[in-house]
Coordinates of C-alpha atoms in Angstrom, one line a residue:
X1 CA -21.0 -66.4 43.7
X2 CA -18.1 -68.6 43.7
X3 CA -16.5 -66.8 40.3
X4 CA -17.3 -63.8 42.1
X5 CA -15.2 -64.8 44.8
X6 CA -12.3 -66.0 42.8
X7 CA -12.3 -62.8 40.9
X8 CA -12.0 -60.5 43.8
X9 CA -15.4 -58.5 42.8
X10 CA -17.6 -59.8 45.9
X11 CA -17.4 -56.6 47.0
X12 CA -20.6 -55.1 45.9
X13 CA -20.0 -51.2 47.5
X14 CA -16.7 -51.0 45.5
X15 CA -18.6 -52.2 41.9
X16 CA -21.7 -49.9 42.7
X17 CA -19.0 -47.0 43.7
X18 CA -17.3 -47.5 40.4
X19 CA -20.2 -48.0 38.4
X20 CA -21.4 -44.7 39.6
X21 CA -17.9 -42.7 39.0
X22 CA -18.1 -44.4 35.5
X23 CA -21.5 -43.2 34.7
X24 CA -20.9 -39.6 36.1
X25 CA -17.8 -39.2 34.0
X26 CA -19.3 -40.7 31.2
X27 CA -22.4 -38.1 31.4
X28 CA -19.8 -35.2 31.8
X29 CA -18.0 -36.3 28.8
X30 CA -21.7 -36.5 27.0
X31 CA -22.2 -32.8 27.8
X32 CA -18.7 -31.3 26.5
X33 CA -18.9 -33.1 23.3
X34 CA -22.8 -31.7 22.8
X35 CA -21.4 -28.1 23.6
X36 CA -18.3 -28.9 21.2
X37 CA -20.3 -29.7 18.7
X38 CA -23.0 -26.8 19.4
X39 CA -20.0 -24.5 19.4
X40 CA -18.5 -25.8 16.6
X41 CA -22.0 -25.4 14.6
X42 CA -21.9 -21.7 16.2
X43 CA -18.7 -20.9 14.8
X44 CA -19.6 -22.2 11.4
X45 CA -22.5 -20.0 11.1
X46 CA -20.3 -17.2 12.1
X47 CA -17.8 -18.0 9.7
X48 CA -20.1 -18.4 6.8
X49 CA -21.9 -14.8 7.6
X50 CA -18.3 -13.1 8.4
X51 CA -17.5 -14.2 4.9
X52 CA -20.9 -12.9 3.3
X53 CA -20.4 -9.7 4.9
X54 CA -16.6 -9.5 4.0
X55 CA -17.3 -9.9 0.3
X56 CA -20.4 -7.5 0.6
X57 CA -18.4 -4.6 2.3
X58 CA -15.3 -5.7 0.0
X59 CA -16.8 -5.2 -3.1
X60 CA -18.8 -2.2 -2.3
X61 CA -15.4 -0.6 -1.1
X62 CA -13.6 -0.9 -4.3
X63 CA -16.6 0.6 -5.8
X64 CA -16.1 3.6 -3.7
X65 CA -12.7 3.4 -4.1
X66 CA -13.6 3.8 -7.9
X67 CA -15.4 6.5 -7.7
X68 CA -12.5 8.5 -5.6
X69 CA -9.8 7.3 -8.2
X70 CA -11.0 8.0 -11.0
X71 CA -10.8 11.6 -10.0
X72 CA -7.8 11.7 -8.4
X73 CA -6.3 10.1 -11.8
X74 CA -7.9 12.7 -13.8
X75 CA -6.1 15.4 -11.5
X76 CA -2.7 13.9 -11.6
X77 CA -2.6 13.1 -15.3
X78 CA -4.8 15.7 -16.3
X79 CA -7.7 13.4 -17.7
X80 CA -7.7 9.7 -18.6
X81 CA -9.6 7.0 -17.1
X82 CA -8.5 4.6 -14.1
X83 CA -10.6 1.7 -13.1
X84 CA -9.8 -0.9 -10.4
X85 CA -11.4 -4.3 -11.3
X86 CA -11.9 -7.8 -8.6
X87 CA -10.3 -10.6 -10.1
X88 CA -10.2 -14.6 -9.4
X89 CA -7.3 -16.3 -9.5
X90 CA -8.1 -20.1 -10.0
X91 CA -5.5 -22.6 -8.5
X92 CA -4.5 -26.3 -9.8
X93 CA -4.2 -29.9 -8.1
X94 CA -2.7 -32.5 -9.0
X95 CA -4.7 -35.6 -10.4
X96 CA -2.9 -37.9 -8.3
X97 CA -2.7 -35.9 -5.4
X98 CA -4.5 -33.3 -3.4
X99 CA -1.5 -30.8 -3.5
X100 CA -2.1 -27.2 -4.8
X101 CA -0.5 -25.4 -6.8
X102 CA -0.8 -21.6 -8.2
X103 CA -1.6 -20.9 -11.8
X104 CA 2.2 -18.6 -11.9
X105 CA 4.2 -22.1 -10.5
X106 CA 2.3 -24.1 -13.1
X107 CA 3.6 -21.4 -15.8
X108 CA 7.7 -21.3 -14.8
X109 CA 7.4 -24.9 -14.6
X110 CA 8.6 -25.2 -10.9
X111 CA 7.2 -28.8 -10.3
X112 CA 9.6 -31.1 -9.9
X113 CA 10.3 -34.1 -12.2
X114 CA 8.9 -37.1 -11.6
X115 CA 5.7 -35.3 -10.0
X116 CA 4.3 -34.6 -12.9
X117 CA 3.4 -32.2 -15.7
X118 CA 1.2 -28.8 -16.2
X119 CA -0.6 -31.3 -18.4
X120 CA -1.5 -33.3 -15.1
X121 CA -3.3 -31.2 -13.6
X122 CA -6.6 -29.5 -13.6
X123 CA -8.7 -26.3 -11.9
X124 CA -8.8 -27.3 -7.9
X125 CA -12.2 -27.2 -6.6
X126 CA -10.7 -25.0 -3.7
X127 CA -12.3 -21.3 -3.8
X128 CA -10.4 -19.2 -5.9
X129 CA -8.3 -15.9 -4.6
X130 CA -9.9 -12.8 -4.9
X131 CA -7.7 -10.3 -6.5
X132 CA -7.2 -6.5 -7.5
X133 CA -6.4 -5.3 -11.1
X134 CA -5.4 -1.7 -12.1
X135 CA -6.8 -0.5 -15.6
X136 CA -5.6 2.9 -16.5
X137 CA -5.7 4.8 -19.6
X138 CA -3.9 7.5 -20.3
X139 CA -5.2 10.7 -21.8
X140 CA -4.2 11.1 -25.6
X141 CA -1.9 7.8 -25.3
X142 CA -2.9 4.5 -26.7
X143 CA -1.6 3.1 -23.2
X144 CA -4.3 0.7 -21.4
X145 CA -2.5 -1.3 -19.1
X146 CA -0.1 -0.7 -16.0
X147 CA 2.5 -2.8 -17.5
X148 CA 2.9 -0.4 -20.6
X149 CA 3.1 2.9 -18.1
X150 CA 7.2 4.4 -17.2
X151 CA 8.0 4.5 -13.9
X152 CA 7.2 8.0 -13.2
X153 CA 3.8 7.1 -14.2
X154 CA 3.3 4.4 -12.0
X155 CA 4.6 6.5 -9.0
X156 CA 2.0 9.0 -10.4
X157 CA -1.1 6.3 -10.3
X158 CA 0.6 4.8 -6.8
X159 CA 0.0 8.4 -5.3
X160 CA -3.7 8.3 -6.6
X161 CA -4.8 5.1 -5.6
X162 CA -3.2 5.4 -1.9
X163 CA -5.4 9.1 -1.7
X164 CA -8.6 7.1 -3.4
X165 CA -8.3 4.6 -0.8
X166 CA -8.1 7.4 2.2
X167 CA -11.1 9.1 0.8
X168 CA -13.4 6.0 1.5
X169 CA -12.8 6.3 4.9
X170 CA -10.8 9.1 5.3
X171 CA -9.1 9.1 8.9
X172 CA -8.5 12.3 11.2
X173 CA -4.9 12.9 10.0
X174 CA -2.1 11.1 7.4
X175 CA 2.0 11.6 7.2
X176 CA 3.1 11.5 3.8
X177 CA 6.8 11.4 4.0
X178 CA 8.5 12.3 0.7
X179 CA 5.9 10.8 -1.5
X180 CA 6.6 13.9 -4.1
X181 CA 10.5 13.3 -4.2
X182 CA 10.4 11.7 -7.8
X183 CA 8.3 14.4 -9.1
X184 CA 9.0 17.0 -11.7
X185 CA 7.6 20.6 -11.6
X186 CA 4.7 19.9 -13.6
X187 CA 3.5 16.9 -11.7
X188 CA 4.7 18.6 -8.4
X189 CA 1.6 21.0 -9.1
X190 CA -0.5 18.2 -9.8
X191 CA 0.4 16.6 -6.7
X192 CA 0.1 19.3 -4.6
X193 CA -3.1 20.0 -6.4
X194 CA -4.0 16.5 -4.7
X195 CA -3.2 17.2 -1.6
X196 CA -5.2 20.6 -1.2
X197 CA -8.1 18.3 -2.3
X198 CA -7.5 15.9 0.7
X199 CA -7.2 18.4 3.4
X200 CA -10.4 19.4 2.8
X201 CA -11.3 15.8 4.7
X202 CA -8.1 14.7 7.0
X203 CA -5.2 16.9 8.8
X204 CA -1.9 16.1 6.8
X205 CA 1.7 16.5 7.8
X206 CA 3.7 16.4 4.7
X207 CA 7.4 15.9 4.8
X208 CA 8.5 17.4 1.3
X209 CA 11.4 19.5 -0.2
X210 CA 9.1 20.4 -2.8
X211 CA 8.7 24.1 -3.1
X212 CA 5.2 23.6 -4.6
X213 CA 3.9 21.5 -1.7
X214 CA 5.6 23.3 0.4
X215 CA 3.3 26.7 -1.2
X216 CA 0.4 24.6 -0.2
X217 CA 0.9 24.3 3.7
X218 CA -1.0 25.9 6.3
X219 CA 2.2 26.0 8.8
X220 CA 5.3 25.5 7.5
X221 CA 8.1 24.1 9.9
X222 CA 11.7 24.0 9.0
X223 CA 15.0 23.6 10.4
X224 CA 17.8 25.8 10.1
X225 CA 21.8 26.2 11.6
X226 CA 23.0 29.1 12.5
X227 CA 26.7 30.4 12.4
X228 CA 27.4 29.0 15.8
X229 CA 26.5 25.2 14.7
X230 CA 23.4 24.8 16.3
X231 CA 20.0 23.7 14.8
X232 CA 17.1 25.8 14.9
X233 CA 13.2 24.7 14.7
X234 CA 11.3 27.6 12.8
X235 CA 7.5 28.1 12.2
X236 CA 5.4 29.9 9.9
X237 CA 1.6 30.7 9.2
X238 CA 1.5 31.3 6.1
X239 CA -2.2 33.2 6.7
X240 CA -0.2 35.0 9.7
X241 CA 2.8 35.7 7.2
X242 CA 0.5 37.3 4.4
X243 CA -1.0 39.5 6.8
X244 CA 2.6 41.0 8.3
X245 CA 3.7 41.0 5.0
X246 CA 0.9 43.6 4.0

């Protein structure tokens, strides 16, 4: 009782009081980190099956996505085979470290000196990145690869591939804004070809100077200048056109 008294804590309403504050706090504190780590359990869960699905509905798009370019590669080159493959791309660590690096740094030898060497390292046990890779081959050409294709014909693959991709889910309406410009007359039919097939599943409006896209349209809009300066918006039907013009 004495040390009690010397220490100030005689008081016994002011120990019980803090005792009690303690204890309440200490409860409250006892619940948040149960629904922390309930929550954080939750969102694991979530994550895992978010990722499940993801790689599900991922890989069973790009085999729709397949199907759709194949045939829209066949139209624009006029047969041929296109084939869009998933790919892994493994990454690297350092033995020393736990710093990653990508397989393309490893090859231009971009680690510094001193940090070691592609030698140095092996695969990291981090997941791998999935990937997209575009076989094509070309119809009476010994051409498999995208690399080996001319520019033109990678605009031309480009085209079907962006049109594969709409099919799968094809949305109410697309603007294509001069996607034909690089074409020549031959591939301008092809193209337009191509887009008769996808109106058949979305409303386009097509921005073009192509004539043979242009032959294509349902209306046709156009702007003109007269003699006195001025711009002018013009329309035409082309069904309503046909039938004046008989």
């Amino acid at each position: 009782k004495i040390r009690l008294e010397d220490s100030g804590g005689i008081g016994g309403a002011e120990v019980l009081k803090e005792y009690t504050e303690v204890s309440e706090r200490d409860a409250f504190l006892s619940k948040e980190l149960a629904d922390l780590d309930g929550s954080a359990k939750s969102l694991s869960e979530l994550i895992t099956d978010l990722e499940n699905r993801l790689s599900t509905e991922f890989k069973t798009g790009v085999e729709k996505i397949n199907v759709q370019f194949r045939e829209y590669f066949a139209l624009m080159f006029g047969g041929g085979e296109a084939h869009l493959s998933v790919i892994n791309e493994p990454k690297r660590k350092k033995k020393d470290t736990d710093e990653i690096f990508d397989i393309e740094d490893l090859e231009n030898n971009e680690i510094e000196e001193g940090k070691g060497s592609e030698a140095d390292t092996y695969p990291s046990s981090a997941p791998a990145d999935d990937g997209i890779d575009i076989e094509v081959n070309l119809p009476k050409k010994k051409i498999k690869g995208l690399m080996m294709l001319s520019g033109g014909e990678r605009a031309l693959t480009s085209i079907a591939l962006l049109f594969a991709v709409s099919q799968v889910n094809p949305p109410p309406f697309i603007i294509l804004d001069e996607t034909d410009a690089a074409l020549d007359e031959a591939n301008s039919k092809k193209y337009a070809d191509m887009i008769e097939n996808l109106a058949k599943f979305s409303q386009l409006i097509v921005i073009t100077h192509n004539r043979e896209t242009m032959s294509r349209a349902g209306i046709l809009y156009g702007v003109t200048m007269g003699m006195g300066g001025g711009s002018k918006l013009l329309s035409v039907a082309f069904d309503e056109a046909v039938a004046v013009a008989k």
